[in-house]
Amino acid sequence: MEAAIQTMVKTFQTSSKGKDSLSGKEFQKLVQTQLSNILSDTESAKAVKEMKEGLDTNKDGKVSFQEFMSLVGYIGGMLSQQRSSETAK
């Protein structure tokens, strides 16, 4: 689990170029390169923009690490549910 946390932080820091938040373009690139196997519509600029706007709770036009972790938590929950339902079959 420690390695996963370190990977999340490193991925965010690399994508944001060391800043404390991701710009729209940085967020789009991160989603396209890191989440295309889990999420659909990662190639759609409109879909990624809508996702960014939904995560941007303080409406500053950027995605902070906390806001990004909300996405990670959502995806983790979705995958957990999916695996639970597959196991129950």
Short mmCIF file of C-alpha atoms in Angstrom, two decimals:
data_model
loop_
_atom_site.label_atom_id
_atom_site.label_comp_id
_atom_site.label_asym_id
_atom_site.label_seq_id
_atom_site.Cartn_x
_atom_site.Cartn_y
_atom_site.Cartn_z
CA MET A 1 0.00 0.00 0.00
CA GLU A 2 2.90 2.36 0.71
CA ALA A 3 4.14 1.90 -2.85
CA ALA A 4 0.69 2.73 -4.22
CA ILE A 5 0.52 5.95 -2.20
CA GLN A 6 4.02 6.94 -3.28
CA THR A 7 3.07 6.26 -6.89
CA MET A 8 -0.04 8.46 -6.60
CA VAL A 9 1.97 11.35 -5.17
CA LYS A 10 4.76 10.95 -7.73
CA THR A 11 2.30 10.74 -10.63
CA PHE A 12 0.51 13.90 -9.48
CA GLN A 13 3.77 15.77 -8.88
CA THR A 14 5.18 14.74 -12.26
CA SER A 15 1.95 15.66 -14.05
CA SER A 16 1.71 19.03 -12.29
CA LYS A 17 5.42 19.73 -12.84
CA GLY A 18 5.89 20.12 -9.08
CA LYS A 19 3.05 22.59 -8.60
CA ASP A 20 0.25 22.08 -6.07
CA SER A 21 -2.44 21.69 -8.74
CA LEU A 22 -3.03 20.48 -12.28
CA SER A 23 -4.06 22.84 -15.06
CA GLY A 24 -6.78 21.70 -17.43
CA LYS A 25 -4.25 20.46 -19.99
CA GLU A 26 -2.16 18.70 -17.34
CA PHE A 27 -5.26 17.00 -15.95
CA GLN A 28 -6.35 15.91 -19.42
CA LYS A 29 -2.92 14.44 -20.18
CA LEU A 30 -2.83 12.61 -16.83
CA VAL A 31 -6.30 11.12 -17.40
CA GLN A 32 -5.46 10.08 -20.96
CA THR A 33 -2.11 8.51 -20.09
CA GLN A 34 -2.88 6.99 -16.70
CA LEU A 35 -6.60 6.15 -16.65
CA SER A 36 -7.52 5.15 -20.21
CA ASN A 37 -7.75 1.45 -19.28
CA ILE A 38 -10.18 2.15 -16.43
CA LEU A 39 -12.28 5.09 -17.64
CA SER A 40 -14.13 5.51 -20.91
CA ASP A 41 -14.09 8.74 -22.91
CA THR A 42 -10.56 9.68 -21.84
CA GLU A 43 -9.87 10.78 -25.43
CA SER A 44 -12.85 13.16 -25.35
CA ALA A 45 -11.67 16.63 -24.38
CA LYS A 46 -15.24 17.53 -23.46
CA ALA A 47 -15.68 14.52 -21.16
CA VAL A 48 -12.36 15.16 -19.40
CA LYS A 49 -13.19 18.86 -19.04
CA GLU A 50 -16.54 17.96 -17.44
CA MET A 51 -14.75 15.55 -15.11
CA LYS A 52 -12.27 18.29 -14.13
CA GLU A 53 -15.08 20.75 -13.48
CA GLY A 54 -16.83 18.19 -11.28
CA LEU A 55 -13.67 17.63 -9.25
CA ASP A 56 -12.82 21.33 -8.94
CA THR A 57 -14.71 21.94 -5.69
CA ASN A 58 -13.22 25.40 -5.07
CA LYS A 59 -13.86 26.44 -8.70
CA ASP A 60 -10.36 27.81 -9.30
CA GLY A 61 -10.06 26.11 -12.70
CA LYS A 62 -7.40 23.66 -11.49
CA VAL A 63 -7.36 20.24 -9.84
CA SER A 64 -5.55 20.14 -6.49
CA PHE A 65 -4.08 16.96 -5.05
CA GLN A 66 -7.10 16.63 -2.70
CA GLU A 67 -9.49 17.05 -5.60
CA PHE A 68 -7.50 14.50 -7.62
CA MET A 69 -7.66 12.05 -4.72
CA SER A 70 -11.46 12.33 -4.83
CA LEU A 71 -11.28 10.90 -8.35
CA VAL A 72 -8.92 8.15 -7.21
CA GLY A 73 -11.28 7.28 -4.34
CA TYR A 74 -14.26 7.19 -6.69
CA ILE A 75 -12.45 4.93 -9.16
CA GLY A 76 -11.23 2.69 -6.33
CA GLY A 77 -14.77 2.32 -5.02
CA MET A 78 -16.07 1.59 -8.49
CA LEU A 79 -13.45 -1.13 -9.05
CA SER A 80 -14.11 -2.63 -5.63
CA GLN A 81 -17.85 -2.83 -6.35
CA GLN A 82 -17.18 -4.36 -9.74
CA ARG A 83 -14.91 -7.02 -8.30
CA SER A 84 -17.34 -7.77 -5.47
CA SER A 85 -20.17 -8.34 -7.92
CA GLU A 86 -17.95 -10.54 -10.10
CA THR A 87 -16.97 -12.64 -7.07
CA ALA A 88 -20.61 -13.03 -6.01
CA LYS A 89 -21.54 -14.65 -9.34
#
